[in-house]
């Protein structure tokens, strides 16, 4: 099983503060049966250069590597890249997940207007020959914008990731997420874990809800898709 979205690398963003916390997060991941974790620390172009981010990420990765290896967990480095039109001038391959063409992208938490959606689609069109974006936690934007605008955003050449924690019972986003999975419009699942208290890794909650409302196969397919993406292959081909 793969956790496709995590802030488990120590001391690099608002996620894990140190190796001790990362180790506890790894234990929780292992208890859920996770054997591969995509580390996606936040990247804000307005705050630092791509080069500096990659250097810091590598240092944090090296710090955690022996601990993860000890537990039999693979960590693949990526980033949660906050969208900015200026990204077009950067070498985005450095922000991709592992050695793949896939880059996770996060949108602003605000109403997604028609002009923003047009600008975003034109950005995606300009990078799509080399990069395939993955929309981070599609369901989270519903707190700020209407469902149609999120569907509009997804209506381009990109993959879609959902957060496992959003599958908690009575969450208002469940129907939206289940519909996306049912129609093969959501492809990947991550915990988006930040710590061991308020935002711990919890894949079980999604596994249980998807298994109950759709089928165990639907959950398995999301896990399988992660393997396809990490092999730099194309889902469904
Ligand atoms: Fe995140």
Coordinates of C-alpha atoms and ligand atoms in Angstrom, one line a residue:
X1 CA 0.0 0.0 0.0
X2 CA 1.1 3.5 -0.8
X3 CA 0.5 6.8 1.0
X4 CA 0.7 9.2 -1.9
X5 CA 0.7 12.5 0.1
X6 CA 2.6 13.2 3.3
X7 CA 4.5 15.8 5.2
X8 CA 6.6 13.1 6.9
X9 CA 10.1 14.5 6.2
X10 CA 11.4 16.1 9.3
X11 CA 11.9 19.8 9.8
X12 CA 11.2 21.0 6.2
X13 CA 7.7 22.4 6.4
X14 CA 4.6 22.6 8.7
X15 CA 4.7 18.8 8.9
X16 CA 6.9 16.6 11.0
X17 CA 9.1 18.7 13.3
X18 CA 11.9 16.2 13.9
X19 CA 13.1 12.6 13.2
X20 CA 11.4 11.4 16.4
X21 CA 8.0 12.6 15.2
X22 CA 8.6 11.2 11.7
X23 CA 9.5 7.8 13.2
X24 CA 6.2 7.8 15.1
X25 CA 4.3 8.7 11.9
X26 CA 6.1 5.9 10.1
X27 CA 4.9 3.5 12.8
X28 CA 1.3 4.6 12.3
X29 CA 1.8 4.1 8.5
X30 CA 3.2 0.7 9.0
X31 CA 0.3 -0.3 11.2
X32 CA -2.0 0.5 8.3
X33 CA 0.0 -1.7 6.0
X34 CA 1.7 1.2 4.1
X35 CA 5.0 0.2 2.6
X36 CA 5.6 3.1 0.3
X37 CA 5.3 6.8 1.2
X38 CA 5.5 9.7 -1.2
X39 CA 7.0 12.6 0.7
X40 CA 5.4 15.8 -0.5
X41 CA 6.7 18.8 1.5
X42 CA 5.2 22.1 0.6
X43 CA 7.0 24.1 -2.1
X44 CA 6.2 27.8 -2.4
X45 CA 8.0 29.6 -5.2
X46 CA 7.5 32.9 -3.5
X47 CA 9.5 31.7 -0.5
X48 CA 12.5 29.8 -1.9
X49 CA 14.2 28.7 -5.1
X50 CA 13.7 25.2 -6.5
X51 CA 17.4 24.5 -5.9
X52 CA 17.3 25.4 -2.2
X53 CA 14.1 23.4 -1.7
X54 CA 15.6 20.3 -3.3
X55 CA 18.8 20.7 -1.2
X56 CA 16.8 20.9 2.0
X57 CA 14.5 18.1 1.0
X58 CA 17.5 15.8 0.3
X59 CA 19.0 16.6 3.7
X60 CA 15.7 15.8 5.5
X61 CA 15.3 12.6 3.4
X62 CA 18.8 11.4 4.3
X63 CA 18.1 12.0 8.0
X64 CA 14.9 9.8 7.8
X65 CA 16.2 7.2 5.4
X66 CA 17.9 4.8 7.9
X67 CA 14.8 4.9 10.2
X68 CA 12.5 4.1 7.2
X69 CA 14.8 1.4 5.9
X70 CA 14.8 -0.2 9.3
X71 CA 11.0 -0.4 9.2
X72 CA 10.9 -1.7 5.6
X73 CA 9.2 1.5 4.3
X74 CA 10.2 3.1 1.0
X75 CA 10.1 6.9 0.8
X76 CA 9.9 8.6 -2.6
X77 CA 10.6 12.3 -2.7
X78 CA 8.2 14.7 -4.3
X79 CA 6.6 18.0 -3.5
X80 CA 3.3 19.7 -3.0
X81 CA 3.8 22.6 -5.3
X82 CA 1.7 25.6 -4.7
X83 CA 0.4 26.9 -8.0
X84 CA 1.9 30.1 -9.4
X85 CA 1.9 31.1 -13.1
X86 CA 5.6 31.9 -12.6
X87 CA 6.4 28.2 -12.2
X88 CA 6.4 28.1 -16.0
X89 CA 10.0 29.6 -15.9
X90 CA 11.3 26.9 -13.5
X91 CA 12.8 23.4 -14.2
X92 CA 9.7 21.6 -12.9
X93 CA 11.3 18.1 -13.5
X94 CA 13.1 18.8 -10.2
X95 CA 9.8 19.0 -8.4
X96 CA 8.4 15.8 -9.8
X97 CA 7.8 12.7 -7.8
X98 CA 10.9 10.4 -7.9
X99 CA 12.1 10.0 -11.5
X100 CA 8.6 10.4 -12.9
X101 CA 6.8 13.0 -15.0
X102 CA 4.2 13.5 -12.3
X103 CA 4.1 16.6 -10.1
X104 CA 1.7 17.3 -7.3
X105 CA 0.1 20.7 -7.5
X106 CA -1.9 22.6 -4.8
X107 CA -4.4 25.4 -5.7
X108 CA -5.1 28.5 -3.7
X109 CA -7.8 28.2 -1.0
X110 CA -10.3 30.7 -2.4
X111 CA -13.2 30.8 -4.9
X112 CA -11.9 29.4 -8.2
X113 CA -13.1 32.0 -10.7
X114 CA -13.6 31.4 -14.4
X115 CA -10.5 33.5 -15.2
X116 CA -8.4 31.6 -12.8
X117 CA -9.5 28.3 -14.3
X118 CA -8.7 29.6 -17.8
X119 CA -5.2 30.7 -16.6
X120 CA -4.6 27.4 -14.9
X121 CA -5.6 25.3 -17.9
X122 CA -3.3 27.4 -20.1
X123 CA -0.5 26.7 -17.6
X124 CA -1.2 23.0 -17.7
X125 CA -1.3 23.1 -21.5
X126 CA 2.1 24.7 -21.6
X127 CA 3.8 22.1 -19.3
X128 CA 1.9 19.0 -20.4
X129 CA 4.4 17.8 -22.9
X130 CA 6.8 17.1 -20.1
X131 CA 4.9 17.2 -16.8
X132 CA 1.7 15.5 -15.8
X133 CA 0.2 17.3 -12.8
X134 CA -1.6 15.6 -9.9
X135 CA -4.2 17.8 -8.2
X136 CA -3.6 17.6 -4.5
X137 CA -6.6 16.7 -2.3
X138 CA -9.4 17.8 -4.8
X139 CA -12.1 17.6 -2.1
X140 CA -10.5 20.3 0.1
X141 CA -11.2 23.1 -2.3
X142 CA -15.0 22.5 -1.7
X143 CA -14.6 24.5 1.5
X144 CA -13.8 27.6 -0.5
X145 CA -15.4 27.2 -3.9
X146 CA -18.4 25.4 -5.5
X147 CA -18.3 21.9 -6.8
X148 CA -18.6 22.9 -10.5
X149 CA -15.5 25.0 -10.3
X150 CA -13.5 22.0 -9.0
X151 CA -14.9 19.8 -11.8
X152 CA -13.9 22.5 -14.3
X153 CA -10.4 22.6 -12.8
X154 CA -10.1 18.8 -13.2
X155 CA -11.2 19.0 -16.8
X156 CA -7.7 18.9 -18.3
X157 CA -4.8 16.5 -18.6
X158 CA -4.2 15.8 -14.9
X159 CA -4.5 13.2 -12.2
X160 CA -6.5 13.7 -9.0
X161 CA -5.5 12.8 -5.4
X162 CA -7.9 12.6 -2.4
X163 CA -7.1 12.8 1.3
X164 CA -7.9 9.7 3.3
X165 CA -8.9 11.8 6.4
X166 CA -11.7 13.4 4.4
X167 CA -13.5 10.0 4.4
X168 CA -14.3 10.3 8.1
X169 CA -18.0 9.5 8.7
X170 CA -20.4 12.3 8.1
X171 CA -17.8 14.4 6.2
X172 CA -19.6 16.7 3.8
X173 CA -17.1 15.8 1.0
X174 CA -17.8 12.0 1.0
X175 CA -20.3 12.0 -1.8
X176 CA -18.1 14.1 -4.0
X177 CA -15.1 11.8 -3.4
X178 CA -17.0 8.6 -3.9
X179 CA -18.5 9.9 -7.2
X180 CA -15.0 10.8 -8.4
X181 CA -13.7 7.3 -7.6
X182 CA -16.7 5.6 -9.2
X183 CA -16.2 7.5 -12.4
X184 CA -12.4 7.0 -12.5
X185 CA -11.9 10.8 -12.0
X186 CA -9.9 10.3 -8.8
X187 CA -6.8 8.2 -9.1
X188 CA -4.6 8.4 -5.9
X189 CA -5.1 8.4 -2.2
X190 CA -2.8 10.0 0.4
X191 CA -3.0 10.7 4.1
X192 CA -1.6 14.3 3.9
X193 CA -0.3 13.5 7.4
X194 CA 1.5 16.4 9.2
X195 CA 2.1 15.0 12.7
X196 CA 1.0 12.4 15.2
X197 CA -1.8 14.5 16.9
X198 CA -4.1 16.7 14.8
X199 CA -3.2 15.3 11.4
X200 CA -1.8 11.8 11.8
X201 CA -1.5 9.3 9.0
X202 CA -4.8 7.4 8.8
X203 CA -5.3 5.3 5.6
X204 CA -7.7 2.9 7.5
X205 CA -10.5 5.4 7.5
X206 CA -10.6 5.7 3.7
X207 CA -10.1 2.0 3.2
X208 CA -13.1 1.3 5.4
X209 CA -15.4 3.9 3.9
X210 CA -14.5 3.1 0.3
X211 CA -14.9 -0.6 0.9
X212 CA -18.3 -0.1 2.5
X213 CA -19.8 2.4 0.0
X214 CA -18.1 1.2 -3.2
X215 CA -16.0 -1.9 -3.0
X216 CA -12.7 -3.2 -1.7
X217 CA -11.6 -3.4 -5.3
X218 CA -12.1 0.4 -5.7
X219 CA -9.7 1.0 -2.9
X220 CA -7.2 -1.6 -4.3
X221 CA -7.4 0.2 -7.6
X222 CA -6.3 3.5 -6.0
X223 CA -3.4 1.6 -4.4
X224 CA -2.5 0.0 -7.8
X225 CA -2.6 3.4 -9.5
X226 CA 0.1 4.6 -7.1
X227 CA 2.4 1.8 -8.3
X228 CA 1.7 2.7 -11.9
X229 CA 2.4 6.4 -11.4
X230 CA 5.6 5.6 -9.4
X231 CA 6.8 3.5 -12.3
X232 CA 6.3 6.5 -14.5
X233 CA 3.6 4.7 -16.5
X234 CA 0.2 5.9 -17.5
X235 CA -2.9 4.8 -15.6
X236 CA -5.3 2.7 -17.9
X237 CA -2.7 1.9 -20.5
Ligands
LIG1 FE1 -0.3 18.5 1.9

